[in-house]
Amino acid sequence: MKTYWFTIACNPEFELLSQDLQLTAQQHGIEIHVVSDIPKEQSATFKRENILRLKLESILNAPSGYDRIAYIDADTLLVDPKGFETLQGSLKEPWRTKRSLVPGRLDWRQRQRWRQRLWTLLKQERLEEFCPGGKDFKQEWNTGVITGDRIFMEALAQEWRRWWDLILDVCDGYFERDQLSYKFAYTLVARRCYGVETIPQRYNCIVKRMGFQPDACILHRAGLPKGLKGYRYRQKRHHWATAKQMIVNNCYQSWSQSLVEV
C-alpha cells in the first residue's frame, strides 16, 4: 500500500516549518511532497483562499500509483506514524469553536443576512444539526491532518469543493477560512457515507490545546503565538524546537513525559 503524503507551503514561514516536518518524516522513510508553486501571473494578488484551495485541488490531482492520500499541515512534526496507514478521516475537535459561523465582518446586518442564508442552505442539504440548537452547532473537524484511501479522499475533496463554492455564494464571495465548508463536506462523505467520525487525537495532537502529549504520533503547532515578541512566544518557540530535536534523537516520549509530570 503506497501513500502520497503532501503539505502546502506557500510563504517563507511555512516553507521553513515544512523543512522540520520533512526532517522528522525522514526518520520513518516517508517523503513529504511540498506544494508551493504559485502561478507567476497571480503571484502579486494570490489570496489566502487560493493557497488553502490548493489543499483540495492537490488531493484531486494526486499522482497516479498511490493507494492512499495523506494531507498534513506544514506546521506539524511526525513523532511515530505507526498505524497511520489504517486511518480514515480527520480529527473531530474535542471542543466547540468560538469562531463565527460565517466570516466575522464588522457589519452586523451583513452577518445576520449570511447566517439566515446558511441556515436555509443547511436545511435544504439535510444538515440541520449544524443550525442553532443542533447537536453539531459550532462543531468542527480539524483540517491539519486528513487521510484515507484514494477513493475516500477524492470523494471528500469533491464534496469539499462543492461546499467551498456554496459558502462563497452564501457570503457574497467573501472568504475567511476553509473550515467553514469542510465540516459540511466531511459530514456528508466521511460520517454519513463511510461511518467515520474522527481519527484518534494522538494523530493530530494540537499543542495549543493538548500540550506535548507522550503518546502523540503527530504534533500540530496550530494556534501557538504568532507574534514575534514576548515571553510566551519565546517559551513556545523553544519548546517546539526542543520537541523537533527530541523526535530526531528518538527521545521525544521521555522528554514529553517529563513535561506532563511537572
C-alpha positions as protocol buffer text, in pm:
chain_id: "A"
residue {
  index: 1
  type: MET
  ca { x: 0 y: 0 z: 0 }
}
residue {
  index: 2
  type: LYS
  ca { x: 151 y: 329 z: -114 }
}
residue {
  index: 3
  type: THR
  ca { x: 62 y: 666 z: 44 }
}
residue {
  index: 4
  type: TYR
  ca { x: 100 y: 1008 z: -117 }
}
residue {
  index: 5
  type: TRP
  ca { x: 197 y: 1245 z: 164 }
}
residue {
  index: 6
  type: PHE
  ca { x: 181 y: 1617 z: 90 }
}
residue {
  index: 7
  type: THR
  ca { x: 178 y: 1956 z: 258 }
}
residue {
  index: 8
  type: ILE
  ca { x: 121 y: 2317 z: 148 }
}
residue {
  index: 9
  type: ALA
  ca { x: 397 y: 2575 z: 198 }
}
residue {
  index: 10
  type: CYS
  ca { x: 329 y: 2900 z: 12 }
}
residue {
  index: 11
  type: ASN
  ca { x: 508 y: 3151 z: 231 }
}
residue {
  index: 12
  type: PRO
  ca { x: 855 y: 3171 z: 392 }
}
residue {
  index: 13
  type: GLU
  ca { x: 731 y: 3078 z: 742 }
}
residue {
  index: 14
  type: PHE
  ca { x: 562 y: 2759 z: 630 }
}
residue {
  index: 15
  type: GLU
  ca { x: 843 y: 2669 z: 394 }
}
residue {
  index: 16
  type: LEU
  ca { x: 1074 y: 2676 z: 696 }
}
residue {
  index: 17
  type: LEU
  ca { x: 832 y: 2472 z: 907 }
}
residue {
  index: 18
  type: SER
  ca { x: 790 y: 2218 z: 627 }
}
residue {
  index: 19
  type: GLN
  ca { x: 1165 y: 2151 z: 639 }
}
residue {
  index: 20
  type: ASP
  ca { x: 1129 y: 2043 z: 1002 }
}
residue {
  index: 21
  type: LEU
  ca { x: 834 y: 1823 z: 906 }
}
residue {
  index: 22
  type: GLN
  ca { x: 1038 y: 1659 z: 630 }
}
residue {
  index: 23
  type: LEU
  ca { x: 1328 y: 1603 z: 871 }
}
residue {
  index: 24
  type: THR
  ca { x: 1106 y: 1411 z: 1114 }
}
residue {
  index: 25
  type: ALA
  ca { x: 938 y: 1222 z: 828 }
}
residue {
  index: 26
  type: GLN
  ca { x: 1275 y: 1101 z: 700 }
}
residue {
  index: 27
  type: GLN
  ca { x: 1320 y: 918 z: 1031 }
}
residue {
  index: 28
  type: HIS
  ca { x: 1043 y: 686 z: 914 }
}
residue {
  index: 29
  type: GLY
  ca { x: 1133 y: 667 z: 546 }
}
residue {
  index: 30
  type: ILE
  ca { x: 844 y: 894 z: 449 }
}
residue {
  index: 31
  type: GLU
  ca { x: 868 y: 1152 z: 171 }
}
residue {
  index: 32
  type: ILE
  ca { x: 655 y: 1462 z: 215 }
}
residue {
  index: 33
  type: HIS
  ca { x: 572 y: 1629 z: -116 }
}
residue {
  index: 34
  type: VAL
  ca { x: 570 y: 2007 z: -68 }
}
residue {
  index: 35
  type: VAL
  ca { x: 319 y: 2200 z: -279 }
}
residue {
  index: 36
  type: SER
  ca { x: 449 y: 2554 z: -300 }
}
residue {
  index: 37
  type: ASP
  ca { x: 415 y: 2670 z: -660 }
}
residue {
  index: 38
  type: ILE
  ca { x: 210 y: 2985 z: -715 }
}
residue {
  index: 39
  type: PRO
  ca { x: 128 y: 3076 z: -1076 }
}
residue {
  index: 40
  type: LYS
  ca { x: 352 y: 3367 z: -1177 }
}
residue {
  index: 41
  type: GLU
  ca { x: 66 y: 3562 z: -1330 }
}
residue {
  index: 42
  type: GLN
  ca { x: -112 y: 3550 z: -991 }
}
residue {
  index: 43
  type: SER
  ca { x: 184 y: 3592 z: -759 }
}
residue {
  index: 44
  type: ALA
  ca { x: 112 y: 3957 z: -679 }
}
residue {
  index: 45
  type: THR
  ca { x: -255 y: 3901 z: -599 }
}
residue {
  index: 46
  type: PHE
  ca { x: -262 y: 3536 z: -488 }
}
residue {
  index: 47
  type: LYS
  ca { x: -509 y: 3529 z: -199 }
}
residue {
  index: 48
  type: ARG
  ca { x: -514 y: 3311 z: 112 }
}
residue {
  index: 49
  type: GLU
  ca { x: -827 y: 3149 z: -30 }
}
residue {
  index: 50
  type: ASN
  ca { x: -632 y: 3029 z: -334 }
}
residue {
  index: 51
  type: ILE
  ca { x: -349 y: 2896 z: -120 }
}
residue {
  index: 52
  type: LEU
  ca { x: -583 y: 2695 z: 100 }
}
residue {
  index: 53
  type: ARG
  ca { x: -777 y: 2572 z: -202 }
}
residue {
  index: 54
  type: LEU
  ca { x: -454 y: 2407 z: -317 }
}
residue {
  index: 55
  type: LYS
  ca { x: -521 y: 2154 z: -42 }
}
residue {
  index: 56
  type: LEU
  ca { x: -829 y: 2007 z: -205 }
}
residue {
  index: 57
  type: GLU
  ca { x: -701 y: 2055 z: -559 }
}
residue {
  index: 58
  type: SER
  ca { x: -383 y: 1865 z: -468 }
}
residue {
  index: 59
  type: ILE
  ca { x: -595 y: 1575 z: -343 }
}
residue {
  index: 60
  type: LEU
  ca { x: -790 y: 1561 z: -667 }
}
residue {
  index: 61
  type: ASN
  ca { x: -471 y: 1588 z: -875 }
}
residue {
  index: 62
  type: ALA
  ca { x: -255 y: 1349 z: -672 }
}
residue {
  index: 63
  type: PRO
  ca { x: -10 y: 1146 z: -885 }
}
residue {
  index: 64
  type: SER
  ca { x: -129 y: 807 z: -1005 }
}
residue {
  index: 65
  type: GLY
  ca { x: 6 y: 492 z: -847 }
}
residue {
  index: 66
  type: TYR
  ca { x: -88 y: 581 z: -488 }
}
residue {
  index: 67
  type: ASP
  ca { x: -350 y: 381 z: -294 }
}
residue {
  index: 68
  type: ARG
  ca { x: -379 y: 635 z: -14 }
}
residue {
  index: 69
  type: ILE
  ca { x: -350 y: 1013 z: 24 }
}
residue {
  index: 70
  type: ALA
  ca { x: -241 y: 1196 z: 339 }
}
residue {
  index: 71
  type: TYR
  ca { x: -253 y: 1572 z: 376 }
}
residue {
  index: 72
  type: ILE
  ca { x: -57 y: 1715 z: 672 }
}
residue {
  index: 73
  type: ASP
  ca { x: -10 y: 2082 z: 765 }
}
residue {
  index: 74
  type: ALA
  ca { x: 341 y: 2226 z: 726 }
}
residue {
  index: 75
  type: ASP
  ca { x: 341 y: 2316 z: 1097 }
}
residue {
  index: 76
  type: THR
  ca { x: 340 y: 1953 z: 1210 }
}
residue {
  index: 77
  type: LEU
  ca { x: 607 y: 1705 z: 1320 }
}
residue {
  index: 78
  type: LEU
  ca { x: 596 y: 1329 z: 1270 }
}
residue {
  index: 79
  type: VAL
  ca { x: 669 y: 1154 z: 1600 }
}
residue {
  index: 80
  type: ASP
  ca { x: 559 y: 799 z: 1518 }
}
residue {
  index: 81
  type: PRO
  ca { x: 326 y: 730 z: 1221 }
}
residue {
  index: 82
  type: LYS
  ca { x: 269 y: 367 z: 1318 }
}
residue {
  index: 83
  type: GLY
  ca { x: -95 y: 277 z: 1249 }
}
residue {
  index: 84
  type: PHE
  ca { x: -149 y: 582 z: 1031 }
}
residue {
  index: 85
  type: GLU
  ca { x: -196 y: 363 z: 723 }
}
residue {
  index: 86
  type: THR
  ca { x: -521 y: 227 z: 868 }
}
residue {
  index: 87
  type: LEU
  ca { x: -678 y: 567 z: 940 }
}
residue {
  index: 88
  type: GLN
  ca { x: -955 y: 739 z: 751 }
}
residue {
  index: 89
  type: GLY
  ca { x: -1080 y: 1092 z: 811 }
}
residue {
  index: 90
  type: SER
  ca { x: -970 y: 1381 z: 1030 }
}
residue {
  index: 91
  type: LEU
  ca { x: -990 y: 1493 z: 1392 }
}
residue {
  index: 92
  type: LYS
  ca { x: -1322 y: 1586 z: 1547 }
}
residue {
  index: 93
  type: GLU
  ca { x: -1213 y: 1873 z: 1768 }
}
residue {
  index: 94
  type: PRO
  ca { x: -1289 y: 1792 z: 2134 }
}
residue {
  index: 95
  type: TRP
  ca { x: -1403 y: 2149 z: 2194 }
}
residue {
  index: 96
  type: ARG
  ca { x: -1666 y: 2372 z: 2033 }
}
residue {
  index: 97
  type: THR
  ca { x: -1538 y: 2660 z: 1826 }
}
residue {
  index: 98
  type: LYS
  ca { x: -1585 y: 3016 z: 1950 }
}
residue {
  index: 99
  type: ARG
  ca { x: -1542 y: 3150 z: 1599 }
}
residue {
  index: 100
  type: SER
  ca { x: -1824 y: 3299 z: 1396 }
}
residue {
  index: 101
  type: LEU
  ca { x: -2013 y: 3053 z: 1178 }
}
residue {
  index: 102
  type: VAL
  ca { x: -1984 y: 3299 z: 890 }
}
residue {
  index: 103
  type: PRO
  ca { x: -1697 y: 3542 z: 812 }
}
residue {
  index: 104
  type: GLY
  ca { x: -1657 y: 3785 z: 1101 }
}
residue {
  index: 105
  type: ARG
  ca { x: -1722 y: 4110 z: 917 }
}
residue {
  index: 106
  type: LEU
  ca { x: -1795 y: 4421 z: 1124 }
}
residue {
  index: 107
  type: ASP
  ca { x: -2132 y: 4488 z: 962 }
}
residue {
  index: 108
  type: TRP
  ca { x: -2386 y: 4321 z: 1196 }
}
residue {
  index: 109
  type: ARG
  ca { x: -2666 y: 4328 z: 938 }
}
residue {
  index: 110
  type: GLN
  ca { x: -2444 y: 4163 z: 679 }
}
residue {
  index: 111
  type: ARG
  ca { x: -2352 y: 3881 z: 919 }
}
residue {
  index: 112
  type: GLN
  ca { x: -2718 y: 3826 z: 1004 }
}
residue {
  index: 113
  type: ARG
  ca { x: -2805 y: 3804 z: 634 }
}
residue {
  index: 114
  type: TRP
  ca { x: -2530 y: 3546 z: 578 }
}
residue {
  index: 115
  type: ARG
  ca { x: -2643 y: 3343 z: 879 }
}
residue {
  index: 116
  type: GLN
  ca { x: -3001 y: 3327 z: 755 }
}
residue {
  index: 117
  type: ARG
  ca { x: -2882 y: 3215 z: 412 }
}
residue {
  index: 118
  type: LEU
  ca { x: -2663 y: 2949 z: 576 }
}
residue {
  index: 119
  type: TRP
  ca { x: -2945 y: 2810 z: 794 }
}
residue {
  index: 120
  type: THR
  ca { x: -3167 y: 2785 z: 485 }
}
residue {
  index: 121
  type: LEU
  ca { x: -2896 y: 2606 z: 287 }
}
residue {
  index: 122
  type: LEU
  ca { x: -2820 y: 2362 z: 569 }
}
residue {
  index: 123
  type: LYS
  ca { x: -3185 y: 2267 z: 599 }
}
residue {
  index: 124
  type: GLN
  ca { x: -3206 y: 2209 z: 224 }
}
residue {
  index: 125
  type: GLU
  ca { x: -2899 y: 1981 z: 247 }
}
residue {
  index: 126
  type: ARG
  ca { x: -3038 y: 1791 z: 550 }
}
residue {
  index: 127
  type: LEU
  ca { x: -2769 y: 1929 z: 779 }
}
residue {
  index: 128
  type: GLU
  ca { x: -2997 y: 2080 z: 1040 }
}
residue {
  index: 129
  type: GLU
  ca { x: -2766 y: 1956 z: 1319 }
}
residue {
  index: 130
  type: PHE
  ca { x: -2535 y: 2248 z: 1239 }
}
residue {
  index: 131
  type: CYS
  ca { x: -2809 y: 2505 z: 1287 }
}
residue {
  index: 132
  type: PRO
  ca { x: -2858 y: 2680 z: 1626 }
}
residue {
  index: 133
  type: GLY
  ca { x: -2977 y: 2424 z: 1880 }
}
residue {
  index: 134
  type: GLY
  ca { x: -2850 y: 2130 z: 1674 }
}
residue {
  index: 135
  type: LYS
  ca { x: -2616 y: 1868 z: 1823 }
}
residue {
  index: 136
  type: ASP
  ca { x: -2325 y: 1978 z: 1597 }
}
residue {
  index: 137
  type: PHE
  ca { x: -2376 y: 2352 z: 1627 }
}
residue {
  index: 138
  type: LYS
  ca { x: -2026 y: 2509 z: 1629 }
}
residue {
  index: 139
  type: GLN
  ca { x: -1861 y: 2166 z: 1599 }
}
residue {
  index: 140
  type: GLU
  ca { x: -1558 y: 2144 z: 1366 }
}
residue {
  index: 141
  type: TRP
  ca { x: -1320 y: 1884 z: 1224 }
}
residue {
  index: 142
  type: ASN
  ca { x: -958 y: 1997 z: 1208 }
}
residue {
  index: 143
  type: THR
  ca { x: -812 y: 2011 z: 856 }
}
residue {
  index: 144
  type: GLY
  ca { x: -448 y: 1990 z: 970 }
}
residue {
  index: 145
  type: VAL
  ca { x: -434 y: 1613 z: 915 }
}
residue {
  index: 146
  type: ILE
  ca { x: -663 y: 1444 z: 662 }
}
residue {
  index: 147
  type: THR
  ca { x: -605 y: 1090 z: 541 }
}
residue {
  index: 148
  type: GLY
  ca { x: -771 y: 789 z: 383 }
}
residue {
  index: 149
  type: ASP
  ca { x: -775 y: 566 z: 81 }
}
residue {
  index: 150
  type: ARG
  ca { x: -773 y: 739 z: -253 }
}
residue {
  index: 151
  type: ILE
  ca { x: -1143 y: 690 z: -330 }
}
residue {
  index: 152
  type: PHE
  ca { x: -1242 y: 831 z: 9 }
}
residue {
  index: 153
  type: MET
  ca { x: -1010 y: 1131 z: -22 }
}
residue {
  index: 154
  type: GLU
  ca { x: -1124 y: 1214 z: -374 }
}
residue {
  index: 155
  type: ALA
  ca { x: -1491 y: 1193 z: -274 }
}
residue {
  index: 156
  type: LEU
  ca { x: -1422 y: 1417 z: 27 }
}
residue {
  index: 157
  type: ALA
  ca { x: -1233 y: 1673 z: -185 }
}
residue {
  index: 158
  type: GLN
  ca { x: -1506 y: 1684 z: -449 }
}
residue {
  index: 159
  type: GLU
  ca { x: -1772 y: 1747 z: -185 }
}
residue {
  index: 160
  type: TRP
  ca { x: -1547 y: 1999 z: -13 }
}
residue {
  index: 161
  type: ARG
  ca { x: -1505 y: 2188 z: -340 }
}
residue {
  index: 162
  type: ARG
  ca { x: -1884 y: 2196 z: -385 }
}
residue {
  index: 163
  type: TRP
  ca { x: -1933 y: 2333 z: -32 }
}
residue {
  index: 164
  type: TRP
  ca { x: -1649 y: 2580 z: -76 }
}
residue {
  index: 165
  type: ASP
  ca { x: -1841 y: 2736 z: -367 }
}
residue {
  index: 166
  type: LEU
  ca { x: -2172 y: 2717 z: -180 }
}
residue {
  index: 167
  type: ILE
  ca { x: -2030 y: 2904 z: 121 }
}
residue {
  index: 168
  type: LEU
  ca { x: -1875 y: 3167 z: -105 }
}
residue {
  index: 169
  type: ASP
  ca { x: -2217 y: 3217 z: -260 }
}
residue {
  index: 170
  type: VAL
  ca { x: -2382 y: 3244 z: 83 }
}
residue {
  index: 171
  type: CYS
  ca { x: -2122 y: 3502 z: 191 }
}
residue {
  index: 172
  type: ASP
  ca { x: -2124 y: 3712 z: -128 }
}
residue {
  index: 173
  type: GLY
  ca { x: -1783 y: 3582 z: -232 }
}
residue {
  index: 174
  type: TYR
  ca { x: -1612 y: 3674 z: 95 }
}
residue {
  index: 175
  type: PHE
  ca { x: -1365 y: 3406 z: 214 }
}
residue {
  index: 176
  type: GLU
  ca { x: -1236 y: 3370 z: 569 }
}
residue {
  index: 177
  type: ARG
  ca { x: -1123 y: 3009 z: 627 }
}
residue {
  index: 178
  type: ASP
  ca { x: -1162 y: 2666 z: 471 }
}
residue {
  index: 179
  type: GLN
  ca { x: -1320 y: 2518 z: 784 }
}
residue {
  index: 180
  type: LEU
  ca { x: -1648 y: 2694 z: 703 }
}
residue {
  index: 181
  type: SER
  ca { x: -1703 y: 2449 z: 417 }
}
residue {
  index: 182
  type: TYR
  ca { x: -1505 y: 2145 z: 534 }
}
residue {
  index: 183
  type: LYS
  ca { x: -1729 y: 2033 z: 821 }
}
residue {
  index: 184
  type: PHE
  ca { x: -2033 y: 2004 z: 597 }
}
residue {
  index: 185
  type: ALA
  ca { x: -1846 y: 1808 z: 330 }
}
residue {
  index: 186
  type: TYR
  ca { x: -1693 y: 1586 z: 598 }
}
residue {
  index: 187
  type: THR
  ca { x: -2033 y: 1507 z: 747 }
}
residue {
  index: 188
  type: LEU
  ca { x: -2187 y: 1411 z: 413 }
}
residue {
  index: 189
  type: VAL
  ca { x: -1894 y: 1196 z: 298 }
}
residue {
  index: 190
  type: ALA
  ca { x: -1699 y: 1067 z: 598 }
}
residue {
  index: 191
  type: ARG
  ca { x: -1971 y: 1048 z: 860 }
}
residue {
  index: 192
  type: ARG
  ca { x: -2277 y: 955 z: 655 }
}
residue {
  index: 193
  type: CYS
  ca { x: -2128 y: 752 z: 369 }
}
residue {
  index: 194
  type: TYR
  ca { x: -1831 y: 590 z: 546 }
}
residue {
  index: 195
  type: GLY
  ca { x: -1940 y: 598 z: 911 }
}
residue {
  index: 196
  type: VAL
  ca { x: -1616 y: 775 z: 1013 }
}
residue {
  index: 197
  type: GLU
  ca { x: -1648 y: 1026 z: 1298 }
}
residue {
  index: 198
  type: THR
  ca { x: -1284 y: 1104 z: 1381 }
}
residue {
  index: 199
  type: ILE
  ca { x: -924 y: 990 z: 1387 }
}
residue {
  index: 200
  type: PRO
  ca { x: -759 y: 942 z: 1731 }
}
residue {
  index: 201
  type: GLN
  ca { x: -634 y: 1262 z: 1892 }
}
residue {
  index: 202
  type: ARG
  ca { x: -275 y: 1135 z: 1904 }
}
residue {
  index: 203
  type: TYR
  ca { x: -259 y: 1156 z: 1522 }
}
residue {
  index: 204
  type: ASN
  ca { x: -332 y: 1530 z: 1535 }
}
residue {
  index: 205
  type: CYS
  ca { x: -204 y: 1644 z: 1872 }
}
residue {
  index: 206
  type: ILE
  ca { x: -283 y: 2015 z: 1863 }
}
residue {
  index: 207
  type: VAL
  ca { x: -22 y: 2153 z: 2101 }
}
residue {
  index: 208
  type: LYS
  ca { x: -214 y: 2469 z: 2189 }
}
residue {
  index: 209
  type: ARG
  ca { x: -495 y: 2263 z: 2339 }
}
residue {
  index: 210
  type: MET
  ca { x: -335 y: 1927 z: 2422 }
}
residue {
  index: 211
  type: GLY
  ca { x: 26 y: 2011 z: 2503 }
}
residue {
  index: 212
  type: PHE
  ca { x: 317 y: 1782 z: 2409 }
}
residue {
  index: 213
  type: GLN
  ca { x: 146 y: 1452 z: 2485 }
}
residue {
  index: 214
  type: PRO
  ca { x: 376 y: 1147 z: 2530 }
}
residue {
  index: 215
  type: ASP
  ca { x: 156 y: 925 z: 2310 }
}
residue {
  index: 216
  type: ALA
  ca { x: 143 y: 1180 z: 2025 }
}
residue {
  index: 217
  type: CYS
  ca { x: 204 y: 1035 z: 1677 }
}
residue {
  index: 218
  type: ILE
  ca { x: 180 y: 1373 z: 1502 }
}
residue {
  index: 219
  type: LEU
  ca { x: 233 y: 1710 z: 1673 }
}
residue {
  index: 220
  type: HIS
  ca { x: 45 y: 2008 z: 1530 }
}
residue {
  index: 221
  type: ARG
  ca { x: 181 y: 2354 z: 1609 }
}
residue {
  index: 222
  type: ALA
  ca { x: -151 y: 2525 z: 1521 }
}
residue {
  index: 223
  type: GLY
  ca { x: -251 y: 2811 z: 1745 }
}
residue {
  index: 224
  type: LEU
  ca { x: 87 y: 2880 z: 1901 }
}
residue {
  index: 225
  type: PRO
  ca { x: 162 y: 3253 z: 1938 }
}
residue {
  index: 226
  type: LYS
  ca { x: 221 y: 3417 z: 1602 }
}
residue {
  index: 227
  type: GLY
  ca { x: 366 y: 3741 z: 1742 }
}
residue {
  index: 228
  type: LEU
  ca { x: 741 y: 3793 z: 1729 }
}
residue {
  index: 229
  type: LYS
  ca { x: 775 y: 3934 z: 2079 }
}
residue {
  index: 230
  type: GLY
  ca { x: 702 y: 3839 z: 2436 }
}
residue {
  index: 231
  type: TYR
  ca { x: 793 y: 3567 z: 2686 }
}
residue {
  index: 232
  type: ARG
  ca { x: 507 y: 3335 z: 2591 }
}
residue {
  index: 233
  type: TYR
  ca { x: 613 y: 3335 z: 2227 }
}
residue {
  index: 234
  type: ARG
  ca { x: 978 y: 3266 z: 2313 }
}
residue {
  index: 235
  type: GLN
  ca { x: 883 y: 2984 z: 2550 }
}
residue {
  index: 236
  type: LYS
  ca { x: 654 y: 2811 z: 2299 }
}
residue {
  index: 237
  type: ARG
  ca { x: 906 y: 2854 z: 2020 }
}
residue {
  index: 238
  type: HIS
  ca { x: 1173 y: 2698 z: 2242 }
}
residue {
  index: 239
  type: HIS
  ca { x: 950 y: 2402 z: 2331 }
}
residue {
  index: 240
  type: TRP
  ca { x: 866 y: 2340 z: 1966 }
}
residue {
  index: 241
  type: ALA
  ca { x: 1233 y: 2343 z: 1866 }
}
residue {
  index: 242
  type: THR
  ca { x: 1314 y: 2108 z: 2154 }
}
residue {
  index: 243
  type: ALA
  ca { x: 1035 y: 1870 z: 2051 }
}
residue {
  index: 244
  type: LYS
  ca { x: 1172 y: 1856 z: 1697 }
}
residue {
  index: 245
  type: GLN
  ca { x: 1521 y: 1772 z: 1822 }
}
residue {
  index: 246
  type: MET
  ca { x: 1387 y: 1511 z: 2064 }
}
residue {
  index: 247
  type: ILE
  ca { x: 1195 y: 1342 z: 1782 }
}
residue {
  index: 248
  type: VAL
  ca { x: 1507 y: 1331 z: 1565 }
}
residue {
  index: 249
  type: ASN
  ca { x: 1706 y: 1192 z: 1861 }
}
residue {
  index: 250
  type: ASN
  ca { x: 1437 y: 932 z: 1941 }
}
residue {
  index: 251
  type: CYS
  ca { x: 1391 y: 1085 z: 2287 }
}
residue {
  index: 252
  type: TYR
  ca { x: 1057 y: 1258 z: 2245 }
}
residue {
  index: 253
  type: GLN
  ca { x: 849 y: 1033 z: 2469 }
}
residue {
  index: 254
  type: SER
  ca { x: 1071 y: 1067 z: 2778 }
}
residue {
  index: 255
  type: TRP
  ca { x: 1100 y: 1444 z: 2730 }
}
residue {
  index: 256
  type: SER
  ca { x: 726 y: 1497 z: 2685 }
}
residue {
  index: 257
  type: GLN
  ca { x: 653 y: 1272 z: 2984 }
}
residue {
  index: 258
  type: SER
  ca { x: 868 y: 1499 z: 3199 }
}
residue {
  index: 259
  type: LEU
  ca { x: 654 y: 1797 z: 3089 }
}
residue {
  index: 260
  type: VAL
  ca { x: 334 y: 1614 z: 3187 }
}
residue {
  index: 261
  type: GLU
  ca { x: 472 y: 1522 z: 3529 }
}
residue {
  index: 262
  type: VAL
  ca { x: 576 y: 1879 z: 3614 }
}
